[in-house]
Every structure is written in C-alpha cells, then in structure tokens.
CSV table of C-alpha atoms in Angstrom, one decimal:
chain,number,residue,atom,x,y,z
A,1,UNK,CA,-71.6,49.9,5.3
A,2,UNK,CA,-69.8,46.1,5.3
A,3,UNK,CA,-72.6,43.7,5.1
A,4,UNK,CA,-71.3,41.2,7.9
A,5,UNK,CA,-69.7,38.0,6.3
A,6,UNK,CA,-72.4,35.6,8.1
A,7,UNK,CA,-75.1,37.2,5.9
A,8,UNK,CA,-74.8,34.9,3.1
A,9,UNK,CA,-71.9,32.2,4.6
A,10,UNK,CA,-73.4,31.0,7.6
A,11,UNK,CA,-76.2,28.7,7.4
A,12,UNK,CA,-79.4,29.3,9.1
A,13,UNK,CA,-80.6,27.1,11.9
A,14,UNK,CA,-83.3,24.4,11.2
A,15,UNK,CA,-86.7,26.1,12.3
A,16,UNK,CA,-89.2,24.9,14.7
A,17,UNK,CA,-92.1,22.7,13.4
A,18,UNK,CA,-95.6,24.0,12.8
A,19,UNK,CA,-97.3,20.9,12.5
A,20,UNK,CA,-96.4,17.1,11.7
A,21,UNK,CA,-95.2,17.2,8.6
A,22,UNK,CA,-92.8,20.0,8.9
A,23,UNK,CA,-91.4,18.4,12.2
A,24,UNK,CA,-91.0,14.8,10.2
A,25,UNK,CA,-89.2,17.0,7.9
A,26,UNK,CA,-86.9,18.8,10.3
A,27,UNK,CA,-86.5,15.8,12.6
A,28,UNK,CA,-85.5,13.9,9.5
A,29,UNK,CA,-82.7,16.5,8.5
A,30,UNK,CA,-81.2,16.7,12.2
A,31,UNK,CA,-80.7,12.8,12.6
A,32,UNK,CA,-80.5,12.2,9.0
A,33,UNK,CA,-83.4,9.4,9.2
A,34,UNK,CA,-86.6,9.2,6.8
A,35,UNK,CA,-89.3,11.9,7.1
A,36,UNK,CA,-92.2,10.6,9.3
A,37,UNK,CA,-95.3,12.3,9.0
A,38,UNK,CA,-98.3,9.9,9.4
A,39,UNK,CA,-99.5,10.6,6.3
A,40,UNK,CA,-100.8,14.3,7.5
A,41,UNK,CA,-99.4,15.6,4.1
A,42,UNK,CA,-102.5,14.4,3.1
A,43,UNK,CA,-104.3,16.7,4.5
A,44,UNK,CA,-102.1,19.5,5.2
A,45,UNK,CA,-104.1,23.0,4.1
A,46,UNK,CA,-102.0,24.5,1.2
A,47,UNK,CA,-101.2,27.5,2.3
A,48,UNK,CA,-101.1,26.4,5.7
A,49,UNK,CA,-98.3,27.0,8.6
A,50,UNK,CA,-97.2,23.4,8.2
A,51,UNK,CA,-97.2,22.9,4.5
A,52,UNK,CA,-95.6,25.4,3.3
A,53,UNK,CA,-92.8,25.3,6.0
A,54,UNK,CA,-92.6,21.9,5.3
A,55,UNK,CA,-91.8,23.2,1.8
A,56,UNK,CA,-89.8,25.7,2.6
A,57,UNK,CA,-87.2,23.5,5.0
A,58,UNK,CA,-87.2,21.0,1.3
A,59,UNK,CA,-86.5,23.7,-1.2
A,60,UNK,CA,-83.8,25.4,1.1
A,61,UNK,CA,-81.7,21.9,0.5
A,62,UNK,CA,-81.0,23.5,-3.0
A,63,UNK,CA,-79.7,26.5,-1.7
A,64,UNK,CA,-78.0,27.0,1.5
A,65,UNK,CA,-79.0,24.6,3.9
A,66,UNK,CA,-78.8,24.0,7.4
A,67,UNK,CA,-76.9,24.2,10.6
A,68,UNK,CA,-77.3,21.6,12.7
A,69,UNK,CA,-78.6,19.1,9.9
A,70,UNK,CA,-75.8,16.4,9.3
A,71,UNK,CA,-74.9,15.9,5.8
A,72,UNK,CA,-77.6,18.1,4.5
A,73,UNK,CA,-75.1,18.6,1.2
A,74,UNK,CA,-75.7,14.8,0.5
A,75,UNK,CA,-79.6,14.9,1.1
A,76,UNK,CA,-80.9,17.4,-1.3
A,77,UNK,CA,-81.2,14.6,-3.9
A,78,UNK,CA,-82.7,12.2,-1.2
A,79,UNK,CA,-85.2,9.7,-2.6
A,80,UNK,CA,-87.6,10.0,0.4
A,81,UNK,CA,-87.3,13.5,0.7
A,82,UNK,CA,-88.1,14.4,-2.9
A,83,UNK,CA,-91.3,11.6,-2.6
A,84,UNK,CA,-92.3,14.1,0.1
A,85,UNK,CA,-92.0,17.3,-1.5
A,86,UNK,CA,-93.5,16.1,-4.8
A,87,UNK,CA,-96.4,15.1,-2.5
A,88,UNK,CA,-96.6,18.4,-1.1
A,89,UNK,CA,-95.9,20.5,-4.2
A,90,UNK,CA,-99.2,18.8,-6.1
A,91,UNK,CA,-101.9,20.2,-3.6
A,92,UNK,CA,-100.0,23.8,-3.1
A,93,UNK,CA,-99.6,24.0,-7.0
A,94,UNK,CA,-103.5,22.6,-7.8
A,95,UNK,CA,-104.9,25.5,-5.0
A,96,UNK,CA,-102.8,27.8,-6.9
A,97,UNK,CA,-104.2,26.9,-10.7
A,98,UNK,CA,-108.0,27.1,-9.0
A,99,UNK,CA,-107.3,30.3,-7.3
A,100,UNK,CA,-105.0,32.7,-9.4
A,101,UNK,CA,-107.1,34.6,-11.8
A,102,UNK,CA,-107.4,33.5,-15.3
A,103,UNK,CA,-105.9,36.1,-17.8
A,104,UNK,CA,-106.4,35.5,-21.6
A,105,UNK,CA,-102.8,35.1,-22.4
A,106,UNK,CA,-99.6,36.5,-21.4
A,107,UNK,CA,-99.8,39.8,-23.8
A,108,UNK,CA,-103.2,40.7,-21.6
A,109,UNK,CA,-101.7,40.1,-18.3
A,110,UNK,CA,-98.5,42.0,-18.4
A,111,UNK,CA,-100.7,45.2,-19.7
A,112,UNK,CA,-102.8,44.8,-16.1
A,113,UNK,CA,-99.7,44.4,-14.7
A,114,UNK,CA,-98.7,48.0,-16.2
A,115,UNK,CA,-101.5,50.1,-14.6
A,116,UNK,CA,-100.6,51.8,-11.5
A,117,UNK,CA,-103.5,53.6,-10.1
A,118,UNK,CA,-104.1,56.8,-8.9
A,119,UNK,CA,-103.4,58.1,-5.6
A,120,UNK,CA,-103.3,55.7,-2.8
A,121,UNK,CA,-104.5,52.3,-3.4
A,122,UNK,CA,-106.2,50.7,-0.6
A,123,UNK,CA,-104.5,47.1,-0.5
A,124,UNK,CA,-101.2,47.8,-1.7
A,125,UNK,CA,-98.4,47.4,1.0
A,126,UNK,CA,-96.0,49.9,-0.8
A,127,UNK,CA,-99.1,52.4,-1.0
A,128,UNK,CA,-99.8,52.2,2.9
A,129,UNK,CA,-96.1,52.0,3.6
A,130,UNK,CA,-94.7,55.1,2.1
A,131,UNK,CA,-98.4,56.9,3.4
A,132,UNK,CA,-97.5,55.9,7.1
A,133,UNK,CA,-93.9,55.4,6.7
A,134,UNK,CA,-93.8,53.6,10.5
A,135,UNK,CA,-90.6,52.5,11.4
A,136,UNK,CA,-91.5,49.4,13.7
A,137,UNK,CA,-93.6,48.8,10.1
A,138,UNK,CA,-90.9,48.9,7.8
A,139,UNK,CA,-88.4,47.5,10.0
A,140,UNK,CA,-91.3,44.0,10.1
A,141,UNK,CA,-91.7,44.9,6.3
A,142,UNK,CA,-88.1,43.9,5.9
A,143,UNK,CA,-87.4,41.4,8.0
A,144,UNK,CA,-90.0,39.2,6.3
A,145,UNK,CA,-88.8,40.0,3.5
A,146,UNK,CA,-85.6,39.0,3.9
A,147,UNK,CA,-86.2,35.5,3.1
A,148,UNK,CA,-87.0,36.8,-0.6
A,149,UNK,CA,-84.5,39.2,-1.1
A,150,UNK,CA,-81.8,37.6,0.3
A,151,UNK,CA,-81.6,34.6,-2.1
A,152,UNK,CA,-82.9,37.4,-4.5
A,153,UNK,CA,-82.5,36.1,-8.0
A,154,UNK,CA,-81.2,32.7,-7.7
A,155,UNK,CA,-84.3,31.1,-8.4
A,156,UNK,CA,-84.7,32.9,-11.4
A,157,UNK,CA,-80.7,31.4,-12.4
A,158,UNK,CA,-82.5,27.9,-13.1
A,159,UNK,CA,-84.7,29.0,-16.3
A,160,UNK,CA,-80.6,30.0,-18.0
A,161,UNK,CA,-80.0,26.0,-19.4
A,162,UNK,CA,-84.0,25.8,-20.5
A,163,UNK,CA,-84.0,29.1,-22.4
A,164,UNK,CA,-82.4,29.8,-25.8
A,165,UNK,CA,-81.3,32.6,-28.0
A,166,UNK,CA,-83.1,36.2,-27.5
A,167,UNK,CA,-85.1,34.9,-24.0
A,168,UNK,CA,-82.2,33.6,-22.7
A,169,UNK,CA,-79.8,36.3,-23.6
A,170,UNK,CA,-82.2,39.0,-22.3
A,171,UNK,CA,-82.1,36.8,-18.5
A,172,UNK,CA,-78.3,36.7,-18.6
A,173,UNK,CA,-78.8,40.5,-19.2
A,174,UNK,CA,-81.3,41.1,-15.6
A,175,UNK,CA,-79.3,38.6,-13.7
A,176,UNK,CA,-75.9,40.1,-14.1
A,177,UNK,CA,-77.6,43.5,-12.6
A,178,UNK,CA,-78.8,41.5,-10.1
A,179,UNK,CA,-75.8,40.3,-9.2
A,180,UNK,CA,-73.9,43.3,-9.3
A,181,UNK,CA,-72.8,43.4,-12.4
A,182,UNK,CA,-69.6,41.6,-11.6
A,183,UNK,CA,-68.8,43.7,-8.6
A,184,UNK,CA,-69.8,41.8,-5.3
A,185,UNK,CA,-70.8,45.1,-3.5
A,186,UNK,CA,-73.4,45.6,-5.4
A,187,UNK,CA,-74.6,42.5,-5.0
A,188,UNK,CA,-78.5,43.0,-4.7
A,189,UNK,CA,-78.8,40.5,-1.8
A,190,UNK,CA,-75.8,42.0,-0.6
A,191,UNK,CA,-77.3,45.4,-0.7
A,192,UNK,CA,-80.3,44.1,1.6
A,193,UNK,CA,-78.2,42.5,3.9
A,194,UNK,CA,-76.9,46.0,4.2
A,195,UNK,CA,-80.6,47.4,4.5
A,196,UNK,CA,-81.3,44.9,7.1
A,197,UNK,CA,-78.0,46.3,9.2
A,198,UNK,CA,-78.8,50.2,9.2
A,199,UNK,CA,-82.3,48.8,10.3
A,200,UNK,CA,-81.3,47.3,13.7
A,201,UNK,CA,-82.0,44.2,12.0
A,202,UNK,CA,-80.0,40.6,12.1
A,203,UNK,CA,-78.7,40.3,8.2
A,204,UNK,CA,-77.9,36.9,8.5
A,205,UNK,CA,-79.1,34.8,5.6
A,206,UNK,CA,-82.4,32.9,6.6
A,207,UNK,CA,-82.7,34.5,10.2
A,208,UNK,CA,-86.0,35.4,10.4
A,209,UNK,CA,-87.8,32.4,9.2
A,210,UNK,CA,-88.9,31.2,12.5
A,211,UNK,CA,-90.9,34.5,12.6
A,212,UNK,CA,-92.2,34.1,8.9
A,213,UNK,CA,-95.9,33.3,8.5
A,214,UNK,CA,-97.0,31.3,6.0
A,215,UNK,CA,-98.2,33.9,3.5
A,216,UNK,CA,-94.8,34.6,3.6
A,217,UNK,CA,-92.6,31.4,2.7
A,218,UNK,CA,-95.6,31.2,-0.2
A,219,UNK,CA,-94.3,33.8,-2.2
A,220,UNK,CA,-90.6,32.5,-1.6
A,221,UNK,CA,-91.7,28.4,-2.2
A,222,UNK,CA,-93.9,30.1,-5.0
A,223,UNK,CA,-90.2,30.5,-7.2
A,224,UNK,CA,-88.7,27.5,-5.9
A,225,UNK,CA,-91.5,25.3,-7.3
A,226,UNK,CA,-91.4,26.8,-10.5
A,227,UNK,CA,-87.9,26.9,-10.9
A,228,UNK,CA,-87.0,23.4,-9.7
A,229,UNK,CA,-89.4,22.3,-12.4
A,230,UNK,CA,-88.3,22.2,-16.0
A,231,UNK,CA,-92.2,21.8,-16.6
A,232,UNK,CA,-93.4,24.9,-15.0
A,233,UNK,CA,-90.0,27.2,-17.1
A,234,UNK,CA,-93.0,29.2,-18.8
A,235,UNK,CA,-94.5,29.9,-14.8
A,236,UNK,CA,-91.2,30.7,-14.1
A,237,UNK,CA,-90.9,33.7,-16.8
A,238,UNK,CA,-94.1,34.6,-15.6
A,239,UNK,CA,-93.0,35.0,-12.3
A,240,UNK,CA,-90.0,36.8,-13.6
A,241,UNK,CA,-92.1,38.9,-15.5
A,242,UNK,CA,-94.6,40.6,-12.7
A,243,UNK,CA,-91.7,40.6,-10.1
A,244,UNK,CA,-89.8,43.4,-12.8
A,245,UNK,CA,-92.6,45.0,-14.3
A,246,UNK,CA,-94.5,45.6,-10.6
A,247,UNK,CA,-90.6,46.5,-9.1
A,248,UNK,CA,-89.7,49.9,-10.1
A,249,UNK,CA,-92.9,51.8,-9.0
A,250,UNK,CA,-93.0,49.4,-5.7
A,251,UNK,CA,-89.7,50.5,-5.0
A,252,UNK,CA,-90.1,54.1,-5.6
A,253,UNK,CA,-92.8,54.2,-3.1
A,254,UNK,CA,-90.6,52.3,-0.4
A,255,UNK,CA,-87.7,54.3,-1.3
A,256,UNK,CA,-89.7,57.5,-0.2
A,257,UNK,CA,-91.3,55.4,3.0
A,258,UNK,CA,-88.2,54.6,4.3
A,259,UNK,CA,-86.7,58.3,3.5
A,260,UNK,CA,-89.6,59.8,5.4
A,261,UNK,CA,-88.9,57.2,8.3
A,262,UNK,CA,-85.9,58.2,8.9
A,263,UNK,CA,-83.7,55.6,7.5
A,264,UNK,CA,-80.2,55.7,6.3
A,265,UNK,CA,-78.4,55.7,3.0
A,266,UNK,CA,-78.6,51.8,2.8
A,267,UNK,CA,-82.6,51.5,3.4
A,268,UNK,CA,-82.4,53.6,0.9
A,269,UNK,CA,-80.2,52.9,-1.6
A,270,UNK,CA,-81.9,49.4,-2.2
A,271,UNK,CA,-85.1,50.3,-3.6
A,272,UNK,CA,-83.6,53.3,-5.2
A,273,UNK,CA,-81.4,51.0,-7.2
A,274,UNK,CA,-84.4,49.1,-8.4
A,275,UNK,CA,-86.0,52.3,-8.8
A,276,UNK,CA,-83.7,52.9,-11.9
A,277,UNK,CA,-82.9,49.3,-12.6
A,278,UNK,CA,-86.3,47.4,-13.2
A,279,UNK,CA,-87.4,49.9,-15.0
A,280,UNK,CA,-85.0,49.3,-17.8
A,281,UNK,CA,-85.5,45.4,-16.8
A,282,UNK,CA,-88.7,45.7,-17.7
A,283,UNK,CA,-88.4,46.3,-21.1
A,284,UNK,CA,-85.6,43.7,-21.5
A,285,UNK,CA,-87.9,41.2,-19.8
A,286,UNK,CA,-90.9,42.2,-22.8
A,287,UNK,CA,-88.9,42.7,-25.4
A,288,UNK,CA,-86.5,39.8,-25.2
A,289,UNK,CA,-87.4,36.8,-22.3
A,290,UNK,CA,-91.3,36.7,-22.5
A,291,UNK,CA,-91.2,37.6,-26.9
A,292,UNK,CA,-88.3,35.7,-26.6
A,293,UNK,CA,-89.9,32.4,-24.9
A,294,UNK,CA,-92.6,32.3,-26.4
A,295,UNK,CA,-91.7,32.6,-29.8
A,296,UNK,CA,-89.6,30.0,-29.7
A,297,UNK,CA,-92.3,27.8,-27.4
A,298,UNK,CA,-95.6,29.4,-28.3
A,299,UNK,CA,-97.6,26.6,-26.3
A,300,UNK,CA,-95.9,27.9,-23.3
A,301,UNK,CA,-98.2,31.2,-23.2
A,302,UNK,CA,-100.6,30.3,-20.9
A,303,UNK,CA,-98.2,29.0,-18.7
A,304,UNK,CA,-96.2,32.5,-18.9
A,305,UNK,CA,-99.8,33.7,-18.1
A,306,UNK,CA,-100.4,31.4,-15.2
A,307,UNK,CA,-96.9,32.2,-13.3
A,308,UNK,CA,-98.1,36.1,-13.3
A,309,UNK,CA,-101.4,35.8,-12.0
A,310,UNK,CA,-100.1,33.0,-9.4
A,311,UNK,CA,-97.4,35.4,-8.2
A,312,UNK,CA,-100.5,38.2,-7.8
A,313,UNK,CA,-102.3,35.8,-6.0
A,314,UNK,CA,-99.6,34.9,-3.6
A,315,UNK,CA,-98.2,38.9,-3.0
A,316,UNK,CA,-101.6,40.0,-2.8
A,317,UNK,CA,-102.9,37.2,0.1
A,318,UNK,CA,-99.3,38.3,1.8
A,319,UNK,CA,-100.4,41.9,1.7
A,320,UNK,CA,-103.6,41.2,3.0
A,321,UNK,CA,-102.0,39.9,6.1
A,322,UNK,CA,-99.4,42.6,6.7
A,323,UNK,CA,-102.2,45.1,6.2
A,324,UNK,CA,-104.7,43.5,8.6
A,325,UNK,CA,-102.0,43.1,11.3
A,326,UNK,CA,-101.1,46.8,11.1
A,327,UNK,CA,-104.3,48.5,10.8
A,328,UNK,CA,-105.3,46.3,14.1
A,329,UNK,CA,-101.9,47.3,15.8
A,330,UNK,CA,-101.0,44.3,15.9
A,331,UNK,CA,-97.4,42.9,14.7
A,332,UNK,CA,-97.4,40.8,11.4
A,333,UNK,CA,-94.5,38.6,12.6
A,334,UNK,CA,-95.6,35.0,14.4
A,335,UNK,CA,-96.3,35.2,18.2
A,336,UNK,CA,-93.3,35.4,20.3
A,337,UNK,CA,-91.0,37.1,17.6
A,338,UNK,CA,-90.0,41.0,16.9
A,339,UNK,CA,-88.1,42.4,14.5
A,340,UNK,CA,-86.2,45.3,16.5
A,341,UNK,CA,-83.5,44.7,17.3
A,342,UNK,CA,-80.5,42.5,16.7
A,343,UNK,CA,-80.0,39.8,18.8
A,344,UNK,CA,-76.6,39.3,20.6
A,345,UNK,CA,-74.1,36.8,19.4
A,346,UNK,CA,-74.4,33.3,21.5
C-alpha cells in the first residue's frame, strides 16, 4: 500500500486551545503576535490539557509546523516563545523528577525493564489489546498513537552531535533501521502511515491531535524536552533505552492483536518489523549507546536512569487512561472525536 503523500508533507492544522495558555500560544502563531497568557502558566497543572498542549504546539515549531500559522519557519527560535516554553518545561520536568520512580542507577533499571511477566498483566495496554483484540480499540490505539510514531525517531536524531565514539556509533546504527535503512519505503513512520490507511484511519502527519488527551502529548513532549536539551542528553539515552528494550515484546503482542482483529498486511507488518528489529536494537542500545555514554560521561548515570523511569511513568499514566476508558466502554479519544473513519477531503 502507497502511504499518501500528505502523510508527512502537509502540515497539520493549529489545534483548538484547552485552556489560556495554549490559546495565547495558538493565537500567537496564527497572527504572528506575542503569546498572551495572563500569567496562567503559573499555575497550569503539569500534566494538564493546557500545559502540555501548550507544549506540544511549542515543540512542533522544531519539526513540522503549522498550517495556517504565518511564518511559523521564522518563529521556532522566537525569543518570547522560547521564554514561554522554558516557563512551561520547569514545572512539567520538576513533577516528573518527584514522581518517576527512583532506580539505583542505569545498570538496575534496564534489568527491570527486561522482565516480562507471566501470562497477562493487568495494566499493560499490549497485554489487554492482543487479549481482546477489539477493532474500534485498536483502531483508537493507533490513532493516538500516531502523534508518536509518526515523527518516530527524530527526536532521538538530536543526541547524534552530543554523543561520541562507541554510543554514538551504536545510535547512527538504530536510527538508520529506523529510517529505512536508506530505502524510503521502509521508512518506519512511513510504515505507520501505512498502518493508519488499512485502518480506515486519516495518515496525515499530526491529524489526530485535536483528539489527543493529555496523557497522550506527555509521552510525545516527554522526548521533545529531552532532546531539545543538551542538558538532559543522558534522559535522552534513557528514553532511548526503555522505548527499545520494552519494543520487541510490545510489538509482538500487537502484532498478534491486530492479526486476530482482522487487520491487514500493513497493521501488521509494523509491529512485526519491530518484532525482529528491537530486539537486535536492544542489544546495540546496551552494548554500545548506554556502555557507550556512560563510559565516556560516567556522571551522566543517574540521568540515563532518570529518562527510563520518567518514560515508565509517562506510558504507564497513558495506559491507565486507555484502560479505564475501555473497560467502562467508553472511547479514550477527547469528547466530540472518533477514530473510524477517514474524513473526506474539504
């Protein structure tokens, strides 16, 4: 299947505000004014609707953009605009340091991240997915996660100019899978996209935000903050880290939910190619970007350790959600949005 050009070329529309400091953000990118918020950053709740769309909208200056926002290109280095993200980023990152758990070093919290239980696990998404295997739940399941998957990797691209020798060799290694391995096909965002199609789904890069909650853009702005910060490189590797240790069971279980569902070869063929892909990535990633970093930085292993358990935290409060939605019947998406079918072109 031909993952439709708009997918990654045509820039999603700005989203509707969830609260006064995302709409001083989005108001300020569609007349190209100064953010005015009224100071209700201050006391925004950190993983709240309006924060961390707020976020979101800031962080997506350094990828693709915005329709509809004049001279976007020119304001991702805006003066006002970074003040305002900075002011956001220190509450979202201080709630994550106080709530993540606290492993004893990076060694320690990649061999928890190793253990797969037995049998079904109660609070795993992957675990209830491939158990039910619900088509209206997958077909949620992936549009949320579009916003993830199809900027999958890039965020992971910054750590290349603050890594050296063996880590950074062993990145340039995951990343050129990721990216298809020179063949644009194979593409892994590309490959969603293609997912997203055979779903009944809209592929296009960025759609679905509008029906993202919050617990949703955390796990995305969770990346962006750590890689837009040459500070917080050793988070970064952390993050790295659990995302390919924790992908190529995940995956198998999706791989076999979406099988069982019904699917077709492209549902399919995603997670099976992580299947087979992370689990060789995961070694590289031991062996050669988390050794690697941290023998050249060894005051960086706590960090590595903090970007782990802060991606748990964040996939873990997001499962919680999609589970509690589904057992109640309800759908995980925000009020007003669905997720099957694809909307008609205006």
């Amino acid at each position: 299947m031909t993952t439709p050009a708009r997918s990654r070329l045509t820039r999603p529309r700005l989203p509707e505000p969830r609260g006064p400091v995302s709409a001083g953000v989005v108001e300020a990118l569609r007349s190209g004014g100064s953010p005015v918020t009224d100071g209700a950053e201050a006391t925004a709740d950190p993983y709240g609707e309006d924060l961390q769309l707020a976020l979101y909208v800031l962080y997506e200056l350094h990828y693709q953009g915005f329709a509809g926002a004049p001279a976007d290109d020119s304001r991702e280095w805006d003066p006002e605009l970074l003040a305002l993200r900075a002011t956001l980023e220190q509450p979202f990152l201080a709630a994550l340091r106080a709530d993540a758990e606290r492993p004893a070093g990076a060694a320690a919290a990649l061999d928890a991240l190793l253990v797969e239980p037995a049998g079904h696990r109660p609070g795993s998404v992957s675990h209830h997915l491939r158990r039910t295997h619900r088509l209206p739940e997958l077909r949620e399941y992936a549009a949320l996660r579009s916003l993830y998957h199809l900027k999958e990797a890039d965020p992971h691209a910054w750590m290349l100019p603050r890594l050296h020798g063996r880590a950074k060799a062993g990145l340039a290694a995951v990343e050129y899978d990721e990216f298809g391995a020179g063949r644009a096909e194979d593409v892994h965002a590309r490959l969603y996209a293609e997912l997203m199609a055979e779903l009944g789904l809209e592929p296009a890069y960025g759609h679905y935000l509008d029906a993202a909650p919050a617990a949703v853009l955390a796990t995305v702005n969770l990346m962006s903050l750590f890689g837009l910060h040459r500070a917080l490189r050793g988070a970064l590797v952390g993050h790295f880290a659990a995302v390919e240790v924790t992908s190529s069971p995940g995956s198998r279980r999706l791989a076999d939910a979406f099988r069982k569902a019904g699917a077709g070869p492209a549902a399919v063929r995603f997670y099976e190619e992580h299947v087979e892909a992370d689990a060789v990535h995961e070694q590289v990633v031991r062996r050669d970007v988390v050794a690697g970093l941290l023998a050249d930085e060894p005051e960086l292993d706590a960090d590595v350790a903090f970007g782990i358990a802060a991606t748990s935290l964040v996939e873990d409060r997001l499962g919680a959600l999609l589970l509690d939605a589904w057992t109640q019947g309800r759908s995980a998406l925000l009020p007003g949005h669905h997720a099957d079918a694809v909307p008609q072109p205006a």
